[in-house]
GROMACS .gro file of C-alpha atoms in nm:
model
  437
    1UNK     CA    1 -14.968 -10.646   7.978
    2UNK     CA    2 -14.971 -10.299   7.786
    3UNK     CA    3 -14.651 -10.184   7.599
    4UNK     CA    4 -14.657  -9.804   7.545
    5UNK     CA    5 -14.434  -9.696   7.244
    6UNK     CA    6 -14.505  -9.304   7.233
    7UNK     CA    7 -14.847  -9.121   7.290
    8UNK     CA    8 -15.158  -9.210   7.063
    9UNK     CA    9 -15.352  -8.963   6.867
   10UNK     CA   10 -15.675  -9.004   6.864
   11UNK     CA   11 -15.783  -8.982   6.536
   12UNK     CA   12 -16.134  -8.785   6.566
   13UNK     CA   13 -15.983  -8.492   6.758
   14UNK     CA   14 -16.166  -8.260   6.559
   15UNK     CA   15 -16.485  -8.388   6.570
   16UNK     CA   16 -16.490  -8.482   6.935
   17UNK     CA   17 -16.435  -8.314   7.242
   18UNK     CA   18 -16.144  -8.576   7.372
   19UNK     CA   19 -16.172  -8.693   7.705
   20UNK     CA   20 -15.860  -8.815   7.861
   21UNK     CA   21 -15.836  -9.228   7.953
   22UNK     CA   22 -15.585  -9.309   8.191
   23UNK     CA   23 -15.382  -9.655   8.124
   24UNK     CA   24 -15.434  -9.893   8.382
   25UNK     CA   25 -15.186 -10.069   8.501
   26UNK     CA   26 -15.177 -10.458   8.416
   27UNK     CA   27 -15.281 -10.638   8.728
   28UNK     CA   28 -15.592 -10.410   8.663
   29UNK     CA   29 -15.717 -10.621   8.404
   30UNK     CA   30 -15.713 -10.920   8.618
   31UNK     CA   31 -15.852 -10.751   8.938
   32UNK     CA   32 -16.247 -10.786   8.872
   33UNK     CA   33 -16.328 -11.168   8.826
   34UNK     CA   34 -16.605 -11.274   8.586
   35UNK     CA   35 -16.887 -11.302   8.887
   36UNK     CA   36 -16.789 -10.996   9.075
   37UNK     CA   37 -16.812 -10.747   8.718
   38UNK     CA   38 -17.173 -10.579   8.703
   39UNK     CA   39 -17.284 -10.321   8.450
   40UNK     CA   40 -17.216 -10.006   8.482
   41UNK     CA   41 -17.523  -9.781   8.674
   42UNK     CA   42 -17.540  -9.544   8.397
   43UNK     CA   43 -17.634  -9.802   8.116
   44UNK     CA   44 -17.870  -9.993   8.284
   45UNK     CA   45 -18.169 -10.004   8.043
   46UNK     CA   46 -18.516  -9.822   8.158
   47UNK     CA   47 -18.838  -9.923   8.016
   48UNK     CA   48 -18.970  -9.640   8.045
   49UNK     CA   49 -18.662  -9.441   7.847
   50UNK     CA   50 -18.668  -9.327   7.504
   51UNK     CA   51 -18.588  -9.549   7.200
   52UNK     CA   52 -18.407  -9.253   6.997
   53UNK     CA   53 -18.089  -9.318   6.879
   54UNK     CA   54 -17.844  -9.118   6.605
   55UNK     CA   55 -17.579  -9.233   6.380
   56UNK     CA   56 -17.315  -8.947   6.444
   57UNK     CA   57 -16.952  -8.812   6.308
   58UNK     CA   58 -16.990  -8.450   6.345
   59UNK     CA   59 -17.047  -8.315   6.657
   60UNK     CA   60 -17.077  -8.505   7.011
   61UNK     CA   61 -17.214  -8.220   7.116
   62UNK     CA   62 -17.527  -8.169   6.899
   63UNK     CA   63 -17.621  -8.528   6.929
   64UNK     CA   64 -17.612  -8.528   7.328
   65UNK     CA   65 -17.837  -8.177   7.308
   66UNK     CA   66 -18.074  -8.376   7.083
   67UNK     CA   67 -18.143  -8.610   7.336
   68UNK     CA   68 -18.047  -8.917   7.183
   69UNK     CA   69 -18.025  -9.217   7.407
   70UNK     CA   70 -17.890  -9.435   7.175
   71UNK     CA   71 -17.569  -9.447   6.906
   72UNK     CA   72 -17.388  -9.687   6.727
   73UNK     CA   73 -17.032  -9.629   6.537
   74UNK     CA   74 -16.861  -9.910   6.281
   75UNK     CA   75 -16.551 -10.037   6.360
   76UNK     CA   76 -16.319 -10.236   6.126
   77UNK     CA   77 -16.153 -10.529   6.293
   78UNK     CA   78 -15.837 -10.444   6.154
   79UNK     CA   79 -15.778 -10.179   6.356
   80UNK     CA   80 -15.696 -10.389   6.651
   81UNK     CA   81 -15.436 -10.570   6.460
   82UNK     CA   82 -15.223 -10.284   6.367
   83UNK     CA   83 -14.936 -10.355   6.580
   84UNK     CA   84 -14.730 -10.081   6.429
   85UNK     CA   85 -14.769  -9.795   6.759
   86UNK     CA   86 -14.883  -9.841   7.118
   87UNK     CA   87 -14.949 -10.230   7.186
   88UNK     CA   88 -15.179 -10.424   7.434
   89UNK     CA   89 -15.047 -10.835   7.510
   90UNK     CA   90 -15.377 -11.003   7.615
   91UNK     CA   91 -15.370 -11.315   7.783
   92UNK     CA   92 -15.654 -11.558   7.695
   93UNK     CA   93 -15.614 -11.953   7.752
   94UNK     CA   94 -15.240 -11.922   7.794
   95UNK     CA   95 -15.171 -11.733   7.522
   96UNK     CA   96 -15.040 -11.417   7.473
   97UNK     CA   97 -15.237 -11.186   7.175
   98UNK     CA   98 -15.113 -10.845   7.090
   99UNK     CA   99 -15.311 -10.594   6.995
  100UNK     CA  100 -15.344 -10.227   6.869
  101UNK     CA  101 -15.370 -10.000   7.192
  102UNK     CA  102 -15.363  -9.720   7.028
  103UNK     CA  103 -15.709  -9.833   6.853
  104UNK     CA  104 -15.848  -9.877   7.203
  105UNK     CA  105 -15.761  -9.567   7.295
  106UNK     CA  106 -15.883  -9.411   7.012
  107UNK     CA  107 -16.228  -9.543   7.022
  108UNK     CA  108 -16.235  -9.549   7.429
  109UNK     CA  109 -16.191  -9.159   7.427
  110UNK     CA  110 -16.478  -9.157   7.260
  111UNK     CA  111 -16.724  -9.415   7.414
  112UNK     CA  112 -16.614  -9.293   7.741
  113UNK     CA  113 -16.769  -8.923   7.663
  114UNK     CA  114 -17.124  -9.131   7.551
  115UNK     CA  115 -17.103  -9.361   7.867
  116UNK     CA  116 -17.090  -9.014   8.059
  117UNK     CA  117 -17.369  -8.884   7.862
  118UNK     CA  118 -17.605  -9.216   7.951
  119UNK     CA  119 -17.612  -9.324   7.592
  120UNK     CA  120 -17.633  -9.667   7.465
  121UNK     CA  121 -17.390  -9.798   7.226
  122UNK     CA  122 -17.414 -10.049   6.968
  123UNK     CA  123 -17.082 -10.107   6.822
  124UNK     CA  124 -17.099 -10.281   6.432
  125UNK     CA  125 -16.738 -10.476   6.381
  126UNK     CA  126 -16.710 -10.533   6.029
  127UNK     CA  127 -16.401 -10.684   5.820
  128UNK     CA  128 -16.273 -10.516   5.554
  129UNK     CA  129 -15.983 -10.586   5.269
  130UNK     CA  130 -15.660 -10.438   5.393
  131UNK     CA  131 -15.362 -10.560   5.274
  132UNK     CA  132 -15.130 -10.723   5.546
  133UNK     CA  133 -15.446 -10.878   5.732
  134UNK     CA  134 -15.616 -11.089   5.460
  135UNK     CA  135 -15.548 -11.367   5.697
  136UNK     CA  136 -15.852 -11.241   5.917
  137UNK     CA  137 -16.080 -11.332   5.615
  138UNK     CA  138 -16.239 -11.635   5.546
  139UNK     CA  139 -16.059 -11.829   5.302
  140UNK     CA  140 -16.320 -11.885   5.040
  141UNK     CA  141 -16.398 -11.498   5.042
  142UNK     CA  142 -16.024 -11.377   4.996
  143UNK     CA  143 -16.098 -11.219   4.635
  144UNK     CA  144 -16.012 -10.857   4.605
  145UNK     CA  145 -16.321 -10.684   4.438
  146UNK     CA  146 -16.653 -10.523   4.497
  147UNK     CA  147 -16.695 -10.602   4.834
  148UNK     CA  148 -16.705 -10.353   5.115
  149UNK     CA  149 -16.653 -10.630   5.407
  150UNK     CA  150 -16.598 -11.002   5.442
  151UNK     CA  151 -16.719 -11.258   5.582
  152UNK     CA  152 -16.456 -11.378   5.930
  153UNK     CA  153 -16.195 -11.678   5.954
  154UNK     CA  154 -16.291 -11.926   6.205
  155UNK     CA  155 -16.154 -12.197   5.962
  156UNK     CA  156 -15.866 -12.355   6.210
  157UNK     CA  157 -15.954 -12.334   6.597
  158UNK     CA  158 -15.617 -12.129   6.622
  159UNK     CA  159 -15.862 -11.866   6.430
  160UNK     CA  160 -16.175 -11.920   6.645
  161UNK     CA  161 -15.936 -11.862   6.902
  162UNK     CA  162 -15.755 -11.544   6.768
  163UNK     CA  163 -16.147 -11.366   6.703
  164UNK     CA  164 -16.260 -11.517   7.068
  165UNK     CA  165 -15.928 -11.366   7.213
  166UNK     CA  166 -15.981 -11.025   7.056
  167UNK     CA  167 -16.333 -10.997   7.164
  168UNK     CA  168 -16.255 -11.089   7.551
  169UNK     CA  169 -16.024 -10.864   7.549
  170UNK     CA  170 -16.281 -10.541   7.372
  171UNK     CA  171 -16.527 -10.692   7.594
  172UNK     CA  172 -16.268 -10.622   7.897
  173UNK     CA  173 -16.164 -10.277   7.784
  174UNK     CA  174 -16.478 -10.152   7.689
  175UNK     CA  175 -16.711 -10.276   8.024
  176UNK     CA  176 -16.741  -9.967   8.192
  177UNK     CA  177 -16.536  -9.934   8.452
  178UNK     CA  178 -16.186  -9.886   8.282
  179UNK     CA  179 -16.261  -9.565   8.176
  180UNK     CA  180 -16.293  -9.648   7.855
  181UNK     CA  181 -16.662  -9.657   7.762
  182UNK     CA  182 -16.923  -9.929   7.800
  183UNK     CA  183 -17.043 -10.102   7.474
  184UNK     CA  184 -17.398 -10.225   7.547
  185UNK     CA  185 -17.467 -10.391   7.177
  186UNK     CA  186 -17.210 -10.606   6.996
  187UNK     CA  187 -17.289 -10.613   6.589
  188UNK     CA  188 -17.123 -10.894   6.407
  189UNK     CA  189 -17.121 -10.757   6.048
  190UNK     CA  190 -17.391 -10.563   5.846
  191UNK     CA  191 -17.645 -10.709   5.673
  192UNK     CA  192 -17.509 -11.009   5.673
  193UNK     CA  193 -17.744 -11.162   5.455
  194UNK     CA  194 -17.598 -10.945   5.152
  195UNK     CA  195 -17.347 -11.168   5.067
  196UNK     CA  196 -17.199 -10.997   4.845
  197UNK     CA  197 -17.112 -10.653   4.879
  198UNK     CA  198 -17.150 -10.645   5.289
  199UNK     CA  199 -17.074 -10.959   5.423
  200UNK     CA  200 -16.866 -11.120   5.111
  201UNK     CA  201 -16.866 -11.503   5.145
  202UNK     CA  202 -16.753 -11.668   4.855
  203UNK     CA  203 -17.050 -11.875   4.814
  204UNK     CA  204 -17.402 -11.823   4.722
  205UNK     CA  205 -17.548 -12.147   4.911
  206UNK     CA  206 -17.823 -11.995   5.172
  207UNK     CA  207 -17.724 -12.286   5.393
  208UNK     CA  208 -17.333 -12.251   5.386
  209UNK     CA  209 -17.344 -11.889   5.433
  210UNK     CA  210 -17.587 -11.905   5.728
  211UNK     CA  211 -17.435 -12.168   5.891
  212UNK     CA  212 -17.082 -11.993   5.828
  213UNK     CA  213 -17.246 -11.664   5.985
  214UNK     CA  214 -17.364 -11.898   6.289
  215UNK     CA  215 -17.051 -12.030   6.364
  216UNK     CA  216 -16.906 -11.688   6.405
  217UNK     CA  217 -17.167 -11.534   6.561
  218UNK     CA  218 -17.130 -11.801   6.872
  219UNK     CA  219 -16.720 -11.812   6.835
  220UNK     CA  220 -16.812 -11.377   6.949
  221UNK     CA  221 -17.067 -11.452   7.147
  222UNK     CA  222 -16.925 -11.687   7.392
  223UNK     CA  223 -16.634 -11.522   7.393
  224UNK     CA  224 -16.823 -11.132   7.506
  225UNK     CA  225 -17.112 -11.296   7.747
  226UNK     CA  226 -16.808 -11.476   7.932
  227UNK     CA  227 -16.722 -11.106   8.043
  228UNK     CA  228 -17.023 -10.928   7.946
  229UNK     CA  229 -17.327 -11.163   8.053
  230UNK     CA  230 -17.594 -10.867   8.003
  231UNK     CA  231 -17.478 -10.708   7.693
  232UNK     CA  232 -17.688 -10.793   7.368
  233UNK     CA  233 -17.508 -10.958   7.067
  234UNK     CA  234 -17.678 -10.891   6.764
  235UNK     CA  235 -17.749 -11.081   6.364
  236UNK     CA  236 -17.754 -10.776   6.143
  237UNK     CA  237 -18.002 -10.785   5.850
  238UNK     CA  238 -18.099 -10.542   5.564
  239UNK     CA  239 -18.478 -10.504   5.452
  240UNK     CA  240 -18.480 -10.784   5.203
  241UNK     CA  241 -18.749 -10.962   5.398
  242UNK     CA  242 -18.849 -11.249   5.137
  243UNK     CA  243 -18.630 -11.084   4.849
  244UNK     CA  244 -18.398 -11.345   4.676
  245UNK     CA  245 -18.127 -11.116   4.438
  246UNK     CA  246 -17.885 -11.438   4.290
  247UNK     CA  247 -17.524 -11.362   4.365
  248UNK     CA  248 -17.634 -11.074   4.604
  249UNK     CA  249 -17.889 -11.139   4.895
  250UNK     CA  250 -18.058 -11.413   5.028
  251UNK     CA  251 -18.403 -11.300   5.193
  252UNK     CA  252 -18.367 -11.224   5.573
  253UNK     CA  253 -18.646 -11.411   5.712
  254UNK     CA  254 -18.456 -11.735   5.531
  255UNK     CA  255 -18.137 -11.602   5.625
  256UNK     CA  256 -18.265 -11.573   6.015
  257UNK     CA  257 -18.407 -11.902   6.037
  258UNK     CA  258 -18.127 -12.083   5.897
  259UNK     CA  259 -17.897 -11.883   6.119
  260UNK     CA  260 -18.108 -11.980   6.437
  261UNK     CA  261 -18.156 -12.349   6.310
  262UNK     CA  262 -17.773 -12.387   6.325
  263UNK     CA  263 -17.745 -12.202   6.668
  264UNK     CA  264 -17.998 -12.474   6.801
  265UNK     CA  265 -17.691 -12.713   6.761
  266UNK     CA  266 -17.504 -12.513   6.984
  267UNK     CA  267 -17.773 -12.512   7.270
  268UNK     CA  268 -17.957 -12.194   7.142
  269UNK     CA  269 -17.766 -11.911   7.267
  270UNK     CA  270 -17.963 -11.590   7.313
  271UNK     CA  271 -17.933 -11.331   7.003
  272UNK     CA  272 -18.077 -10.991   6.905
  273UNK     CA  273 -18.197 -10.906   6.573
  274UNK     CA  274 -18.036 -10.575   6.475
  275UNK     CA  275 -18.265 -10.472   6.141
  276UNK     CA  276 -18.203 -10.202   5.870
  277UNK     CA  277 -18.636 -10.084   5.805
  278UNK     CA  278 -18.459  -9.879   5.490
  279UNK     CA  279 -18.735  -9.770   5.260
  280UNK     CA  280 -18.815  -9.932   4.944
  281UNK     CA  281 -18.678  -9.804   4.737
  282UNK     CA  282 -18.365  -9.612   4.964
  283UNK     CA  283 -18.476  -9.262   4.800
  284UNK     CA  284 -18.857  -9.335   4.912
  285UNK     CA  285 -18.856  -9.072   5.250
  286UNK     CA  286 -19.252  -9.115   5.275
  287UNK     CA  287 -19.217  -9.506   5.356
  288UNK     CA  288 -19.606  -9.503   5.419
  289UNK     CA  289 -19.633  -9.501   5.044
  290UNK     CA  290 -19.410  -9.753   4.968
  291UNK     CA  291 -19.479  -9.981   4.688
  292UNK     CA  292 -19.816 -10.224   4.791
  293UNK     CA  293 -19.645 -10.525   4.589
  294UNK     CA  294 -19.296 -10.475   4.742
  295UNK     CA  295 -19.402 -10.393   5.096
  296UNK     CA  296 -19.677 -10.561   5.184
  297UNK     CA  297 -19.911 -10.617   5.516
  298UNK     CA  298 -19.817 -10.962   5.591
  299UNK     CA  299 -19.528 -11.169   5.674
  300UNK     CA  300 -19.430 -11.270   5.283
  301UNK     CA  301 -19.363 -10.957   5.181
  302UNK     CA  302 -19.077 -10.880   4.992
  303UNK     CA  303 -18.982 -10.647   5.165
  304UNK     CA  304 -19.000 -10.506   5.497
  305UNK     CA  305 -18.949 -10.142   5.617
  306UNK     CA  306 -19.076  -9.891   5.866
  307UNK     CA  307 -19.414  -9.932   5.674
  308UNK     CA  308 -19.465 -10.281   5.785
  309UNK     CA  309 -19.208 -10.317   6.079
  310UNK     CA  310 -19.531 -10.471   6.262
  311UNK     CA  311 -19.463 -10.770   6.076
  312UNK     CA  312 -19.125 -10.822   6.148
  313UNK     CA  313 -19.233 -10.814   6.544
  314UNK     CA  314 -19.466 -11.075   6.481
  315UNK     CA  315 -19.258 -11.315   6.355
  316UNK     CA  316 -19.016 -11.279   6.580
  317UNK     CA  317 -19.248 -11.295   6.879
  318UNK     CA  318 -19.462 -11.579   6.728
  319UNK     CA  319 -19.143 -11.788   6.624
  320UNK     CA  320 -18.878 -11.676   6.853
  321UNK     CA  321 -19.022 -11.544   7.175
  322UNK     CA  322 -19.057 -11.186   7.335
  323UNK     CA  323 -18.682 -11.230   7.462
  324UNK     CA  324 -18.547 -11.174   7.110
  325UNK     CA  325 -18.516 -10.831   7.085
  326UNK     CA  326 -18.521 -10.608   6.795
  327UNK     CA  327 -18.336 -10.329   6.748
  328UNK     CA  328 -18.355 -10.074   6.443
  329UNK     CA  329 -17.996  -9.991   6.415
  330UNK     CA  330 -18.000  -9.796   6.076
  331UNK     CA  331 -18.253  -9.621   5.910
  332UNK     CA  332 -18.279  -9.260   5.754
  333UNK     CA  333 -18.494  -9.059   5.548
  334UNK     CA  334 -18.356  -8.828   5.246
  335UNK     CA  335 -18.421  -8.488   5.241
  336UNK     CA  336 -18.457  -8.419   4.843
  337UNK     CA  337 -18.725  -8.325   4.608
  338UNK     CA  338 -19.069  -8.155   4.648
  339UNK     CA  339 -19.113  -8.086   5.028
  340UNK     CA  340 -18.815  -8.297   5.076
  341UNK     CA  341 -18.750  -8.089   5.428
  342UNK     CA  342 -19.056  -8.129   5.551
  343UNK     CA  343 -19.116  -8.505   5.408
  344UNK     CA  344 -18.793  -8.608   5.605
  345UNK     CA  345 -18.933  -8.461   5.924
  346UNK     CA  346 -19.255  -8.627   5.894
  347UNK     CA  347 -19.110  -8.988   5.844
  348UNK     CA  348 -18.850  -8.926   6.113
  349UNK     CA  349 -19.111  -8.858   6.395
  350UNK     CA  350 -19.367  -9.137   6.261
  351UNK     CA  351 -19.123  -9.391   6.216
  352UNK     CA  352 -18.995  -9.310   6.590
  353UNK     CA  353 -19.355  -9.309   6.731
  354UNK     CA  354 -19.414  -9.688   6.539
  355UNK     CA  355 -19.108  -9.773   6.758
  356UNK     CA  356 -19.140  -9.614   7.048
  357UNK     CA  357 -19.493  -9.774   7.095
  358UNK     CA  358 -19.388 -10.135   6.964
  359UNK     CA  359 -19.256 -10.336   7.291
  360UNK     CA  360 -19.059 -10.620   7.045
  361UNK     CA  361 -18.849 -10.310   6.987
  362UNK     CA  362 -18.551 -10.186   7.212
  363UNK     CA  363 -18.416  -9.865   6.981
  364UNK     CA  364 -18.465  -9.689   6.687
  365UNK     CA  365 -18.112  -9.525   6.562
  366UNK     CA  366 -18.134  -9.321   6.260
  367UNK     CA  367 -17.834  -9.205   6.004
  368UNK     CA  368 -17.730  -8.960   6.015
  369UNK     CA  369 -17.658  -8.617   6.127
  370UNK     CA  370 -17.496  -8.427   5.872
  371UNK     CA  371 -17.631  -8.561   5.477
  372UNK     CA  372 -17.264  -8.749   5.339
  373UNK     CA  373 -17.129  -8.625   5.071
  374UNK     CA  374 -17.062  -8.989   4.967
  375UNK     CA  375 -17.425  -9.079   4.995
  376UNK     CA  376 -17.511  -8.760   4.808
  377UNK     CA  377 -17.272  -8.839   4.506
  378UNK     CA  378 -17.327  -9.236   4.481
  379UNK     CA  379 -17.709  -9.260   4.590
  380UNK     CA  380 -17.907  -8.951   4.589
  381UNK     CA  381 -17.963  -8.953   4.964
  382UNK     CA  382 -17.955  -8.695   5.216
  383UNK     CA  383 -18.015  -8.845   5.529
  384UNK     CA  384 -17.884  -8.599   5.775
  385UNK     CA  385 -18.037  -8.354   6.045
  386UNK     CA  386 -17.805  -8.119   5.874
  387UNK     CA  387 -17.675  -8.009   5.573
  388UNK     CA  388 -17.306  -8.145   5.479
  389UNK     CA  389 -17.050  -8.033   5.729
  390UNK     CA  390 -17.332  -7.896   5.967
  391UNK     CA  391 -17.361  -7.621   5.707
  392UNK     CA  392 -17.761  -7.557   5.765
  393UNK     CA  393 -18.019  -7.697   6.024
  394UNK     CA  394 -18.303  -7.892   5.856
  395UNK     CA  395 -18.674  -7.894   5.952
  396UNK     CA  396 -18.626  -8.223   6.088
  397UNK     CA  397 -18.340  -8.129   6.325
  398UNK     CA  398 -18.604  -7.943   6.578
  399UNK     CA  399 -18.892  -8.250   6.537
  400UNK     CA  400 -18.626  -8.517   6.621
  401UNK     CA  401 -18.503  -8.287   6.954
  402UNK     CA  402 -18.844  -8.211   7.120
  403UNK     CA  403 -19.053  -8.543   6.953
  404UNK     CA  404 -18.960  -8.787   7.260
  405UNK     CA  405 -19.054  -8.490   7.487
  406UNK     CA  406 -19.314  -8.292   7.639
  407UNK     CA  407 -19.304  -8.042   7.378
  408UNK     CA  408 -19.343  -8.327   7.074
  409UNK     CA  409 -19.711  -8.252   7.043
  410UNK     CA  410 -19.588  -7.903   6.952
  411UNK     CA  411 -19.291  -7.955   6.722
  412UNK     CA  412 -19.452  -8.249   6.538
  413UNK     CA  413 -19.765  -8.072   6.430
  414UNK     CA  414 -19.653  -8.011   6.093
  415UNK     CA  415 -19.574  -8.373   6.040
  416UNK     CA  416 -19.927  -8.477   6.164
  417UNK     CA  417 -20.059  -8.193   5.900
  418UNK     CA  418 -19.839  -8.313   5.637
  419UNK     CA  419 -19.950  -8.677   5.690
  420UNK     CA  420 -20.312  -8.558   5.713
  421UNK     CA  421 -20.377  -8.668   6.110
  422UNK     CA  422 -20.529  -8.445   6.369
  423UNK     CA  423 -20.321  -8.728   6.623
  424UNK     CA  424 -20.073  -8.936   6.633
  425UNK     CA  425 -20.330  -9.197   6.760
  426UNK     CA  426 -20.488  -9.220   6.413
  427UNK     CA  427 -20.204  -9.384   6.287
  428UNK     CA  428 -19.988  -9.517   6.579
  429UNK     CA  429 -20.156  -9.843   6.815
  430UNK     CA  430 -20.106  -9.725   7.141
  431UNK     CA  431 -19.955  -9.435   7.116
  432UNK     CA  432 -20.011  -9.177   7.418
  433UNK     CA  433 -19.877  -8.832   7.447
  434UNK     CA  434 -19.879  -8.847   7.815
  435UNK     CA  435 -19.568  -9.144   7.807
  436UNK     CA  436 -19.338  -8.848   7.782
  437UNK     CA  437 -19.508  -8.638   8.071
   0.00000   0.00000   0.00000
């Protein structure tokens, strides 16, 4: 049952165009049993579809004219649990849950206007410290400090039970046919093997942390595939391949295997790798000449990024089958320095084409499209399409529109120049200009 207390505000008004969400009334949450629910026609994934994606804030508008099929947008749990406005009481094993409507009406607005548009969304639920809802964080990890999220609660099954609740209940609201948007990709945390600053644990045992992870992961993912059978639920990962940084980050590939070695115990549920192929280092935008001792052609290499992506496909395939997916979630190229413009543009269309032409990989969703004036102040990047605040178009805005399109060969010529290739052949298996005919 819904309570309404007084009309939300949804809080990106102007940076979206809103669309309005009507509130259903309660017996329509109960109407559509599990077995009769199908996807939604609009999100049913093509093959033969582009793998673009675009980390956006700025303008719905611009992204949907740059043809992205693909998005994905954080969301901090704690948003649901603000009980203060509008309030949704979900019912899940005989108990009643109430939850911030107002938050999924917020974020429904939105994913409603993407659904329309026929673009995939991955949605990354991460846990940060706010004070009132410490409770949601996992007792060893409740230590106020340099941590931008924390590792979940699942401590008590009254907490496995209060995360499974919530997530039947987003998986409910957000399945496509409440108006509300349809979330295709469900993120639990980011890069989840830095323990540290993105997915703060409390412990630095490899073992306790994965198997901690693992144990949330299937708490979520039961919980979703019970609504949402065909939906992916993904282990997030940073490029730290076989990198070990004490306190900080275990490596991913141990991280992964460790993860999947606990899942076994729980009948090996299906999971998709979500990956961040970041340069090394970050401020690198011409990954092709990334260190050869950090980012190397073979499976030990410290790190992996766009360079060597090959080799994270070939694990996976060799050790975990063609049915674990990969999808590149986050990745983006900085505009600074000597030819920084057209340097960005160059990586953004080869990158895309090493994708596009990889079949272990489902998307490729770069960051972002304006540059952030945070990332600009703290790291030297400037990732976006467009200068800060849309201010000025960059060289790469035009290559990213027109390279998954008939007029790529045209618009990426300067990046094959640049990167000294008559065709994109020369340095992408497979690749064939007449895919996007």
């Amino acid at each position: 049952m819904r309570i309404k207390k007084g009309i939300a505000v949804f809080l990106m008004i102007s940076l979206f165009v809103s669309a309005a969400v009507p509130v259903a009334a309660e017996a329509e949450l109960d109407s559509f049993p599990d077995a009769q629910i199908q996807p939604p026609k609009a999100q049913i994934f093509t093959q033969r579809c582009s793998k673009k994606g675009l980390q956006f804030g700025e303008s719905i508008g611009d992204a949907i004219d740059l043809g992205i099929r693909y998005c994905l947008f954080n969301i901090n749990i704690t948003e649901f649990m603000d009980t203060s406005g509008d309030r949704l009481e979900y019912t899940y094993k005989g108990k009643v849950y109430t939850f911030s409507w107002d938050a999924f009406e917020r974020w429904g607005s939105l994913f409603s206007q993407l659904q329309d548009a026929g673009i995939y969304l991955s949605a990354e639920f991460l846990l940060p410290w706010v004070d009132g809802h410490t409770d949601l964080i996992h007792p060893a990890a409740r230590s106020r400090g340099a941590h931008e999220y924390y590792a979940w609660n699942i401590s008590t099954k009254e907490d496995r039970e209060r995360y499974a609740a919530l997530f039947s209940c987003i998986a409910e609201e957000f399945d496509g046919r409440h108006g509300m948007g349809y979330i295709s990709n469900y993120l639990i945390g980011n890069e989840v093997n830095a323990y540290s600053q993105w997915h703060y644990t409390g412990s630095d045992s490899l073992k306790e942390n994965a198997y901690l992870y693992a144990d949330t992961f299937e708490v979520v993912n039961t919980a979703v595939k019970k609504k949402r059978p065909e939906v992916s639920v993904s282990i997030c990962l940073e490029h730290s391949w076989n990198t070990e940084i004490p306190g900080a980050v275990h490596g991913g590939k141990d991280f992964l295997d460790t993860f999947a070695e606990r899942l076994e115990e729980y009948g090996s549920p299906d999971f998709t790798i979500s990956y961040h192929a970041y340069s090394e280092p970050l401020t690198q935008a011409d990954f092709w000449n990334n260190s050869s001792h950090r980012v190397r052609d073979s499976v030990d290499s410290p790190c992996i990024t766009m360079k060597n992506i090959e080799q994270l496909t070939k694990y996976v395939r060799d050790t975990y089958g063609t049915k674990t997916r990969i999808m590149l979630t986050e990745q983006g190229f900085s505009s600074h320095g000597t030819d920084g413009e057209m340097k960005q543009a160059a990586a953004i269309a080869y990158a895309y084409y090493k994708a596009e032409f990889n079949d272990m990989i489902d998307c490729i969703i770069f960051r972002c499209q304006a540059d952030s004036p945070g990332e600009m102040a703290h790291d030297g990047l400037y990732m976006g399409l467009w200068t800060e605040g849309m201010g000025k178009m960059k060289a790469s805005h035009d290559v990213f529109k027109y390279m998954d399109t008939q007029k790529g060969q045209a618009y990426t010529a300067p990046c094959r120049q640049y990167l000294g290739v008559g065709d994109w052949k020369q340095l992408i298996p497979g690749y064939d200009a007449e895919y996007f005919e």
